Amino acid sequence: MNILEKVKHYACAQPLVNAMKSGEEEITYQELDLASDYLATYLDNTCGENKSPIAVYGHKSVYMLICMLACVKSGRAYCPIDVSVPDLRTQLILNKMDSPITLAVEKLQCQYNRVINIEEIKNIIELQTRGISPDKWVKNDEVFYIIFTSGSTGEPKGVQITANCLNNYLDWSVGLGSSREKKRGKCFLNQAPFSFDLSVMDLYTCLASGGTLWALSKTVQSDYCLLMESLRDSQAGIWVSTPSFAEICLTDKQFDGALMPELDTFLFCGETLTNDTVTKLRKRFPQSKIINTYGPTESTVAVTSVDITEELCASVSPLPVGSPRPGTIIQIRDKEGGDVPDGEKGEIVILGDTVSSGYYKSPELTKKAFFEVNEEGHIVRGYRTGDEGFLNNGMLHYSGRIDLQIKLHGYRIEIEDIENNLLKLKGIEKAVVIPNIKEGKTKSLSAYIIYNGEITEPFDTALALKRQLKQFIPDYMIPKKFVFLNEFPINNNGKIDRKLLGGLSK
Ligand code: AMP
């Protein structure tokens, strides 16, 4: 069964079980299936032959989920855009999408040809017009969703994931940690907004196993009291987050097994999981499994996993990121593209049945990062991750990046994305952004700037520039420190000496 068939199956088998809860809102499997059918019928009638993807704008509302499923049931990919994305960046995405309509669960400030707002969405659902049949659904080899991620040009790039990739991924993820049977009907914790691919791990693994998604809104996540209250109320059995989020929770003493007695599995992805975090978690949740997974959005969330047992945590540091799922091959390649021997570092290359079909409307970028090989008559897609690592007896170890992409508090950022957006601000002639790294993790960012405007007070100028920059990029990408320089140091190759600037920011 594919994911849409599974949702239909649970709508019949357990119609009154909640598929999702978010704050005061909740929706059962039956309601979700019906509402998305009604909206899909409308989309099919309205968009006709135009099969362009549809942007869905909002946050953690159950309507966001209805809209996403309605798009794919109408045969169109959806592209989730979270409210935390600044308007100008949302506009860039909408322009690129160029679809006939946009579904706006939250108020959309951007200019767009046809926006269907939440009142209209509710009215359409209330009309209960049904007519969509499974043969209209997105086909296996068609794009199911597009997730935009930071791009080095200063514009986000859209990773296209087909229904096949998602279904192949889910066949594996439903068995991750606890067994399929143990997962059935469980509550999954959702931390990441739907516009980040980490959310696919909880959202669709949950729907594929008939569970209930417990979505933590950004308001809840920004208030410790609300957060702990929500975690307690959730009765979550499966935890899905970045390690950074768990580290924030660990700073609160209430966060332990007594708060969440049902919790039996932690699933981590997206950034380095440290031995220290695992040790602290195990003290608070001695009965739970802790699983580290690894993968980029381009290969559908995660492609490797490893159970971080007490013995492993005590004997290996840094921790490994796991062995590949069935259907994935991990290769380590040198600069020339040749295989490197076990134990030696090189670029991590992912091949297999969850690798994306490429970046949306970006053939050049797609050609650079993706490739195809013929394996015994089958075409297999590959993706050059830009990650550095090594294999040791089939176990993958991650050791960093070969380019300027970083992870900050779990967010993927291309440093050039920030630099190119800084250059859009009046007065900035040159900009270099440097990550401040402590214990192997980026803790904050510093911007080094050559500015030709007037600086009366550097603090005030920095504040004004930060405010302007927020129009273009999300808050998590805004450098904390701004340093004004007359010129940049140059290295022997005649390039800006980033290493030296990095030294300055310590
Ligand atoms: P994203 O596309 O946002 O999921 O980010 C993908 C990138 O996050 C990868 O290319 C890695 O650089 C990093 N990453 C993902 N999983 C891990 C992990 N378990 N440990 C360290 N880095 C990770």
Coordinates of C-alpha atoms and ligand atoms in Angstrom, one line a residue:
M1 CA 0.0 0.0 0.0
N2 CA 1.2 3.5 -0.8
I3 CA 0.9 6.3 1.8
L4 CA -2.5 7.6 0.4
E5 CA -3.9 4.0 0.4
K6 CA -2.7 3.6 4.0
V7 CA -4.5 6.8 5.1
K8 CA -7.7 5.5 3.4
H9 CA -7.2 2.1 5.1
Y10 CA -6.9 3.7 8.5
A11 CA -9.9 5.9 7.8
C12 CA -12.0 2.7 7.4
A13 CA -10.2 0.6 10.0
Q14 CA -10.0 3.2 12.8
P15 CA -12.1 6.1 11.6
L16 CA -12.3 7.9 15.0
V17 CA -8.6 7.7 15.9
N18 CA -6.9 11.1 15.7
A19 CA -4.4 11.4 12.8
M20 CA -3.1 14.7 14.1
K21 CA -3.4 17.0 17.1
S22 CA -2.1 20.5 17.3
G23 CA -2.9 22.7 20.3
E24 CA -6.7 22.8 20.4
E25 CA -7.2 21.4 16.9
E26 CA -7.5 17.7 16.2
I27 CA -8.6 15.6 13.2
T28 CA -9.5 11.9 12.9
Y29 CA -8.4 9.6 10.1
Q30 CA -11.9 9.6 8.7
E31 CA -12.2 13.4 8.8
L32 CA -8.7 13.8 7.2
D33 CA -9.5 11.4 4.4
L34 CA -12.9 13.0 3.6
A35 CA -11.8 16.6 3.9
S36 CA -8.8 16.0 1.7
D37 CA -11.0 14.3 -0.9
Y38 CA -13.4 17.3 -1.0
L39 CA -10.6 19.8 -1.4
A40 CA -8.9 17.5 -4.0
T41 CA -12.1 17.5 -6.0
Y42 CA -12.2 21.2 -6.0
L43 CA -8.5 21.5 -7.0
D44 CA -9.1 19.0 -9.8
N45 CA -12.1 21.0 -11.1
T46 CA -10.3 24.4 -10.7
C47 CA -6.8 23.6 -12.1
G48 CA -8.0 21.3 -14.9
E49 CA -5.1 20.3 -17.1
N50 CA -2.6 22.4 -15.2
K51 CA -0.6 19.9 -13.2
S52 CA 1.8 22.5 -11.6
P53 CA 2.7 22.0 -8.0
I54 CA 0.7 23.9 -5.4
A55 CA 2.2 25.9 -2.6
V56 CA 0.6 25.4 0.8
Y57 CA 1.3 28.2 3.2
G58 CA 0.8 28.0 7.0
H59 CA 2.2 26.4 10.2
K60 CA 1.1 23.3 12.2
S61 CA -2.6 23.5 11.6
V62 CA -4.6 20.4 10.7
Y63 CA -5.7 22.3 7.7
M64 CA -2.1 22.4 6.5
L65 CA -2.2 18.5 6.5
I66 CA -5.6 18.5 4.7
C67 CA -4.2 20.8 2.0
M68 CA -1.1 18.8 1.5
L69 CA -3.0 15.5 1.0
A70 CA -5.6 17.2 -1.1
C71 CA -2.9 18.4 -3.6
V72 CA -1.4 14.9 -4.1
K73 CA -4.9 13.4 -4.3
S74 CA -5.6 15.8 -7.1
G75 CA -2.5 14.6 -8.9
R76 CA -0.3 17.7 -8.0
A77 CA 2.8 17.9 -5.9
Y78 CA 2.6 20.3 -2.9
C79 CA 5.2 22.6 -1.6
P80 CA 4.9 23.5 2.1
I81 CA 6.0 27.0 3.1
D82 CA 6.1 27.8 6.8
V83 CA 5.0 31.1 8.2
S84 CA 8.5 31.7 9.6
V85 CA 9.7 32.1 6.0
P86 CA 10.0 35.9 5.3
D87 CA 7.5 37.4 2.8
L88 CA 10.2 38.2 0.1
R89 CA 11.6 34.7 0.2
T90 CA 8.0 33.2 0.1
Q91 CA 7.5 35.5 -2.9
L92 CA 10.6 34.1 -4.6
I93 CA 9.3 30.5 -4.1
L94 CA 5.8 31.4 -5.4
N95 CA 7.2 33.1 -8.5
K96 CA 9.4 30.1 -9.2
M97 CA 6.4 27.7 -8.7
D98 CA 4.2 29.7 -11.0
S99 CA 1.2 27.5 -10.1
P100 CA -2.4 28.5 -10.8
I101 CA -3.3 28.8 -7.1
T102 CA -1.9 28.8 -3.7
L103 CA -3.5 27.4 -0.6
A104 CA -3.0 29.8 2.4
V105 CA -3.9 28.4 5.7
E106 CA -2.4 31.4 7.3
K107 CA -2.6 35.0 6.0
L108 CA -0.3 35.4 3.1
Q109 CA 1.2 38.9 2.6
C110 CA 2.7 38.2 -0.8
Q111 CA 1.2 39.2 -4.2
Y112 CA -0.1 36.2 -6.0
N113 CA -2.6 35.5 -8.8
R114 CA -5.0 33.3 -7.0
V115 CA -4.8 32.7 -3.3
I116 CA -7.4 30.4 -1.6
N117 CA -7.5 31.5 2.0
I118 CA -8.5 29.5 5.1
E119 CA -12.2 30.7 5.0
E120 CA -12.5 29.5 1.4
I121 CA -10.7 26.3 2.2
K122 CA -13.2 25.6 5.1
N123 CA -16.2 26.5 2.8
I124 CA -15.0 24.1 0.1
I125 CA -14.7 21.3 2.6
E126 CA -18.1 22.1 4.1
L127 CA -19.7 21.7 0.6
Q128 CA -18.6 18.1 0.7
T129 CA -18.3 17.7 -3.1
R130 CA -16.7 14.4 -3.7
G131 CA -15.5 13.1 -7.0
I132 CA -11.8 12.4 -6.8
S133 CA -10.8 8.9 -7.5
P134 CA -7.5 7.1 -6.8
D135 CA -6.6 7.2 -10.5
K136 CA -6.2 11.0 -10.2
W137 CA -3.7 10.6 -7.4
V138 CA 0.0 11.5 -7.9
K139 CA 1.5 8.5 -9.7
N140 CA 4.5 6.6 -8.2
D141 CA 7.0 8.2 -10.5
E142 CA 5.5 11.7 -10.1
V143 CA 6.6 14.4 -7.6
F144 CA 4.8 14.1 -4.3
Y145 CA 6.3 17.1 -2.5
I146 CA 8.9 19.9 -3.1
I147 CA 10.8 21.1 -0.1
F148 CA 12.8 24.3 -0.5
T149 CA 16.2 24.4 1.2
S150 CA 18.9 27.1 1.5
G151 CA 20.7 27.6 -1.8
S152 CA 24.2 29.1 -2.3
T153 CA 23.0 31.6 -5.0
G154 CA 20.9 33.4 -2.3
E155 CA 17.7 31.8 -3.6
P156 CA 16.3 28.7 -2.0
K157 CA 16.3 25.5 -4.2
G158 CA 13.4 23.1 -4.4
V159 CA 14.1 19.4 -3.8
Q160 CA 11.6 17.2 -5.6
I161 CA 10.6 13.9 -3.9
T162 CA 8.5 11.5 -5.9
A163 CA 5.8 9.2 -4.4
N164 CA 8.1 6.3 -5.1
C165 CA 10.9 7.8 -3.0
L166 CA 8.5 8.6 -0.1
N167 CA 6.9 5.1 -0.2
N168 CA 10.3 3.4 -0.3
Y169 CA 11.5 5.6 2.6
L170 CA 8.4 4.7 4.6
D171 CA 8.8 1.0 4.1
W172 CA 12.0 1.4 6.1
S173 CA 11.1 4.2 8.6
V174 CA 8.1 2.4 10.0
G175 CA 10.4 -0.3 11.3
L176 CA 13.0 2.1 12.7
G177 CA 13.7 1.7 16.4
S178 CA 10.7 -0.1 17.7
S179 CA 9.1 -2.7 15.5
R180 CA 6.3 -2.0 13.1
E181 CA 3.9 -3.7 15.4
K182 CA 5.0 -1.7 18.5
K183 CA 4.7 1.5 16.5
R184 CA 1.2 0.9 15.4
G185 CA -1.2 3.5 16.8
K186 CA 1.5 5.3 18.7
C187 CA 1.8 9.0 19.2
F188 CA 4.6 10.7 17.2
L189 CA 6.1 14.0 18.3
N190 CA 6.4 16.6 15.6
Q191 CA 9.0 19.3 16.2
A192 CA 10.0 20.5 12.7
P193 CA 7.7 22.7 10.6
F194 CA 6.3 20.8 7.5
S195 CA 8.6 22.9 5.3
F196 CA 11.6 20.9 6.6
D197 CA 12.1 17.4 5.5
L198 CA 12.7 16.1 9.1
S199 CA 8.9 16.5 9.5
V200 CA 8.4 13.8 6.9
M201 CA 10.0 11.4 9.4
D202 CA 7.3 11.9 12.0
L203 CA 4.3 13.0 9.8
Y204 CA 4.3 10.2 7.2
T205 CA 5.8 7.5 9.4
C206 CA 3.0 8.3 11.8
L207 CA 0.3 8.2 9.1
A208 CA 1.7 5.0 7.6
S209 CA 1.4 3.3 11.0
G210 CA -2.0 4.6 12.0
G211 CA -0.5 6.8 14.8
T212 CA -1.4 10.2 16.0
L213 CA 0.9 13.2 15.2
W214 CA 1.4 15.5 18.1
A215 CA 2.5 18.8 16.6
L216 CA 4.4 21.3 18.7
S217 CA 3.7 24.8 17.4
K218 CA 6.4 27.5 17.4
T219 CA 4.6 29.2 20.2
V220 CA 4.8 26.1 22.4
Q221 CA 8.4 25.5 21.5
S222 CA 9.4 29.0 22.5
D223 CA 8.0 28.7 26.1
Y224 CA 9.5 26.1 28.5
C225 CA 6.3 25.8 30.6
L226 CA 4.1 25.3 27.6
L227 CA 6.6 22.9 26.0
M228 CA 6.9 20.7 29.1
E229 CA 3.1 20.7 29.5
S230 CA 2.6 19.8 25.9
L231 CA 5.2 17.0 26.1
R232 CA 3.4 15.6 29.2
D233 CA 0.0 15.8 27.6
S234 CA 1.2 14.2 24.3
Q235 CA 1.8 10.7 25.7
A236 CA 4.3 10.5 22.8
G237 CA 5.8 7.1 22.1
I238 CA 8.1 8.1 19.3
W239 CA 10.3 11.2 19.5
V240 CA 11.5 12.8 16.3
S241 CA 13.7 15.9 16.4
T242 CA 17.1 17.3 15.8
P243 CA 19.6 16.7 18.6
S244 CA 19.6 20.5 19.2
F245 CA 15.9 20.4 20.2
A246 CA 16.5 17.5 22.6
E247 CA 19.4 19.4 24.1
I248 CA 17.2 22.4 24.7
C249 CA 14.6 20.1 26.5
L250 CA 17.4 18.6 28.6
T251 CA 18.1 22.0 30.2
D252 CA 14.7 21.6 31.9
K253 CA 14.8 19.2 34.9
Q254 CA 11.2 18.1 34.3
F255 CA 12.2 16.5 31.0
D256 CA 12.6 12.9 32.0
G257 CA 10.9 9.5 31.9
A258 CA 8.3 10.5 34.5
L259 CA 7.1 13.3 32.1
M260 CA 6.8 11.0 29.2
P261 CA 6.3 7.4 30.4
E262 CA 5.1 6.1 27.0
L263 CA 8.2 7.2 25.2
D264 CA 10.2 4.2 23.9
T265 CA 12.1 5.6 20.9
F266 CA 14.2 8.7 20.1
L267 CA 14.8 9.2 16.4
F268 CA 17.4 11.8 15.6
C269 CA 18.5 13.2 12.3
G270 CA 19.9 16.4 10.7
E271 CA 23.0 17.2 12.6
T272 CA 25.7 15.7 14.8
L273 CA 24.4 13.7 17.8
T274 CA 27.0 13.9 20.5
N275 CA 28.0 11.2 23.1
D276 CA 27.2 13.8 25.8
T277 CA 23.6 14.3 24.6
V278 CA 23.1 10.5 24.5
T279 CA 24.5 10.0 28.0
K280 CA 22.3 12.7 29.4
L281 CA 19.2 11.4 27.6
R282 CA 19.9 7.8 28.7
K283 CA 20.0 9.0 32.4
R284 CA 16.6 10.6 32.1
F285 CA 15.0 7.9 29.8
P286 CA 16.8 4.7 30.7
Q287 CA 14.2 2.5 29.0
S288 CA 14.2 4.2 25.6
K289 CA 16.1 3.3 22.4
I290 CA 18.1 6.1 20.9
I291 CA 18.5 6.0 17.1
N292 CA 20.9 8.2 15.1
T293 CA 19.9 8.6 11.4
Y294 CA 21.6 10.5 8.6
G295 CA 20.6 11.9 5.3
P296 CA 19.9 15.0 3.3
T297 CA 16.5 16.3 2.0
E298 CA 17.7 15.1 -1.5
S299 CA 17.6 11.5 -0.5
T300 CA 14.2 11.7 1.4
V301 CA 15.0 12.5 5.0
A302 CA 17.4 9.7 6.1
V303 CA 19.2 6.7 4.5
T304 CA 21.3 5.3 7.4
S305 CA 20.5 4.4 11.0
V306 CA 22.2 3.0 14.1
D307 CA 20.9 2.1 17.5
I308 CA 23.1 4.0 19.9
T309 CA 23.4 1.4 22.7
E310 CA 25.1 2.1 26.0
E311 CA 28.2 0.1 24.8
L312 CA 28.5 2.0 21.5
C313 CA 28.2 5.3 23.3
A314 CA 30.9 4.3 25.8
S315 CA 33.3 3.0 23.1
V316 CA 33.0 5.2 20.0
S317 CA 33.3 9.0 19.8
P318 CA 32.2 10.8 17.6
L319 CA 29.2 8.5 17.2
P320 CA 28.6 6.8 13.8
V321 CA 25.5 7.8 11.7
G322 CA 24.6 4.3 10.8
S323 CA 24.5 1.6 8.1
P324 CA 22.4 2.1 5.0
R325 CA 18.8 1.1 4.7
P326 CA 17.9 -1.7 2.2
G327 CA 17.7 0.0 -1.2
T328 CA 20.5 2.5 -0.4
I329 CA 24.2 2.2 -1.3
I330 CA 26.7 4.5 0.4
Q331 CA 29.9 5.2 -1.4
I332 CA 32.9 7.3 -0.3
R333 CA 34.6 9.0 -3.2
D334 CA 37.8 11.1 -3.6
K335 CA 38.0 14.4 -5.5
E336 CA 38.3 12.6 -8.8
G337 CA 35.2 10.5 -8.1
G338 CA 37.1 7.3 -7.4
D339 CA 36.2 5.0 -4.5
V340 CA 38.4 5.3 -1.4
P341 CA 39.3 2.4 0.9
D342 CA 37.5 1.6 4.1
G343 CA 38.5 3.9 6.9
E344 CA 39.6 6.8 4.6
K345 CA 37.7 10.0 4.3
G346 CA 36.0 11.3 1.2
E347 CA 32.8 12.7 -0.1
I348 CA 29.6 10.7 0.9
V349 CA 27.7 9.7 -2.2
I350 CA 24.2 8.2 -1.9
L351 CA 22.7 5.9 -4.5
G352 CA 19.3 4.3 -4.3
D353 CA 15.5 4.3 -4.5
T354 CA 14.9 7.3 -2.4
V355 CA 17.2 9.8 -4.2
S356 CA 15.3 12.9 -5.5
S357 CA 14.5 13.4 -9.1
G358 CA 16.4 16.7 -8.9
Y359 CA 15.9 20.4 -8.1
Y360 CA 12.7 22.0 -9.3
K361 CA 13.2 24.0 -12.5
S362 CA 17.0 24.0 -11.9
P363 CA 18.6 21.7 -14.5
E364 CA 22.1 23.1 -13.9
L365 CA 22.0 22.6 -10.2
T366 CA 20.5 19.1 -10.7
K367 CA 23.2 18.2 -13.2
K368 CA 25.9 19.2 -10.7
A369 CA 24.6 17.2 -7.7
F370 CA 22.8 14.2 -9.2
F371 CA 23.7 11.4 -11.6
E372 CA 22.5 8.1 -12.8
V373 CA 24.2 4.7 -13.1
N374 CA 23.1 1.5 -14.8
E375 CA 23.1 -1.3 -12.3
E376 CA 22.4 -4.6 -14.1
G377 CA 19.8 -3.1 -16.4
H378 CA 18.3 -0.8 -13.7
I379 CA 18.8 2.9 -13.7
V380 CA 19.8 4.0 -10.2
R381 CA 19.9 7.6 -9.1
G382 CA 22.8 9.0 -7.2
Y383 CA 23.5 12.2 -5.2
R384 CA 26.8 13.8 -4.3
T385 CA 26.1 15.1 -0.8
G386 CA 29.0 17.5 -0.2
D387 CA 29.3 15.7 3.2
E388 CA 32.6 14.3 4.2
G389 CA 32.8 10.9 6.0
F390 CA 34.2 7.4 6.0
L391 CA 33.0 3.8 6.1
N392 CA 34.1 1.4 8.7
N393 CA 32.8 -2.2 8.2
G394 CA 29.7 -0.9 6.6
M395 CA 29.1 1.8 9.3
L396 CA 29.1 5.4 8.1
H397 CA 30.8 8.1 10.0
Y398 CA 30.2 11.8 9.3
S399 CA 33.1 14.2 9.6
G400 CA 31.9 17.5 8.2
R401 CA 31.4 19.4 4.9
I402 CA 33.5 19.9 1.8
D403 CA 31.8 23.2 1.1
L404 CA 30.3 26.2 3.0
Q405 CA 27.0 24.5 4.0
I406 CA 26.5 24.3 7.8
K407 CA 24.0 23.3 10.3
L408 CA 23.0 25.8 13.0
H409 CA 20.6 24.6 15.7
G410 CA 19.5 21.9 13.3
Y411 CA 18.9 24.2 10.3
R412 CA 20.6 23.7 7.0
I413 CA 22.2 26.9 5.8
E414 CA 24.4 27.7 2.8
I415 CA 26.8 30.4 4.0
E416 CA 26.7 32.0 0.5
D417 CA 22.9 32.3 0.8
I418 CA 23.4 34.7 3.7
E419 CA 26.3 36.5 2.0
N420 CA 24.3 37.1 -1.2
N421 CA 21.3 38.4 0.7
L422 CA 23.6 40.7 2.7
L423 CA 24.8 42.2 -0.6
K424 CA 21.2 43.2 -1.4
L425 CA 21.3 45.7 1.5
K426 CA 22.2 49.3 0.7
G427 CA 25.7 50.2 1.6
I428 CA 27.1 46.7 1.8
E429 CA 30.0 46.3 -0.6
K430 CA 31.3 43.0 0.5
A431 CA 30.2 40.4 3.0
V432 CA 31.7 37.3 4.4
V433 CA 29.9 35.1 7.0
I434 CA 31.9 32.9 9.4
P435 CA 30.4 30.1 11.6
N436 CA 31.6 30.2 15.2
I437 CA 32.4 26.6 16.0
K438 CA 32.7 25.1 19.5
E439 CA 33.2 21.4 20.2
G440 CA 32.6 20.6 16.5
K441 CA 29.2 22.3 16.4
T442 CA 28.3 25.7 14.9
K443 CA 27.0 27.9 17.8
S444 CA 26.4 31.2 16.0
L445 CA 27.4 33.2 12.9
S446 CA 29.5 36.4 12.5
A447 CA 29.2 38.7 9.5
Y448 CA 32.2 40.6 8.3
I449 CA 31.2 43.6 6.2
I450 CA 32.8 46.3 4.1
Y451 CA 30.2 49.1 4.3
N452 CA 30.3 52.3 2.5
G453 CA 27.5 54.0 4.4
E454 CA 27.8 56.1 7.5
I455 CA 28.6 54.3 10.7
T456 CA 27.9 56.5 13.7
E457 CA 27.5 53.7 16.2
P458 CA 28.4 50.2 14.9
F459 CA 25.8 48.6 17.2
D460 CA 23.0 50.7 15.8
T461 CA 24.2 50.1 12.2
A462 CA 24.3 46.4 12.8
L463 CA 20.9 46.4 14.3
A464 CA 19.5 48.3 11.3
L465 CA 21.1 45.9 8.9
K466 CA 19.8 42.9 10.7
R467 CA 16.3 44.3 10.6
Q468 CA 16.6 44.8 6.8
L469 CA 18.2 41.3 6.3
K470 CA 15.1 39.7 8.1
Q471 CA 13.1 40.7 5.1
F472 CA 15.0 38.3 2.9
I473 CA 16.1 35.4 5.1
P474 CA 14.6 33.5 8.1
D475 CA 15.6 34.5 11.6
Y476 CA 17.7 31.5 12.1
M477 CA 20.0 32.6 9.3
I478 CA 20.7 36.1 10.7
P479 CA 24.3 36.5 11.9
K480 CA 24.5 37.3 15.6
K481 CA 27.6 39.5 15.3
F482 CA 28.4 42.2 12.7
V483 CA 32.0 43.4 12.3
F484 CA 32.8 46.3 10.0
L485 CA 36.2 46.1 8.2
N486 CA 38.0 48.3 5.7
E487 CA 39.3 45.3 3.8
F488 CA 39.3 41.6 4.0
P489 CA 42.5 39.5 4.6
I490 CA 43.6 37.7 1.5
N491 CA 45.3 34.2 1.5
N492 CA 48.2 32.9 -0.7
N493 CA 45.7 31.9 -3.4
G494 CA 44.4 35.5 -3.6
K495 CA 41.0 34.6 -2.0
I496 CA 39.4 36.0 1.1
D497 CA 41.1 34.3 4.0
R498 CA 38.1 32.8 5.8
K499 CA 40.3 30.9 8.2
L500 CA 41.8 34.1 9.5
L501 CA 38.4 35.7 9.8
G502 CA 37.3 32.6 11.7
G503 CA 40.2 33.2 14.1
L504 CA 39.0 36.8 14.6
S505 CA 35.6 35.7 15.6
K506 CA 36.9 33.5 18.5
Ligands
AMP1 P1 18.8 18.5 5.6 O1 18.7 18.4 4.1 O2 18.3 19.8 6.1 O3 18.2 17.3 6.2 O4 20.4 18.5 5.9 C1 21.2 17.5 5.4 C2 22.5 17.6 6.0 O5 22.5 17.5 7.4 C3 23.4 16.5 5.6 O6 24.0 16.7 4.3 C4 24.5 16.5 6.7 O7 25.4 17.5 6.4 C5 23.7 16.9 7.9 N1 23.3 15.7 8.7 C6 22.2 15.0 8.5 N2 22.1 14.0 9.4 C7 23.2 14.0 10.2 C8 23.7 13.3 11.2 N3 23.1 12.3 11.8 N4 24.9 13.7 11.8 C9 25.6 14.8 11.3 N5 25.1 15.5 10.2 C10 24.0 15.2 9.7

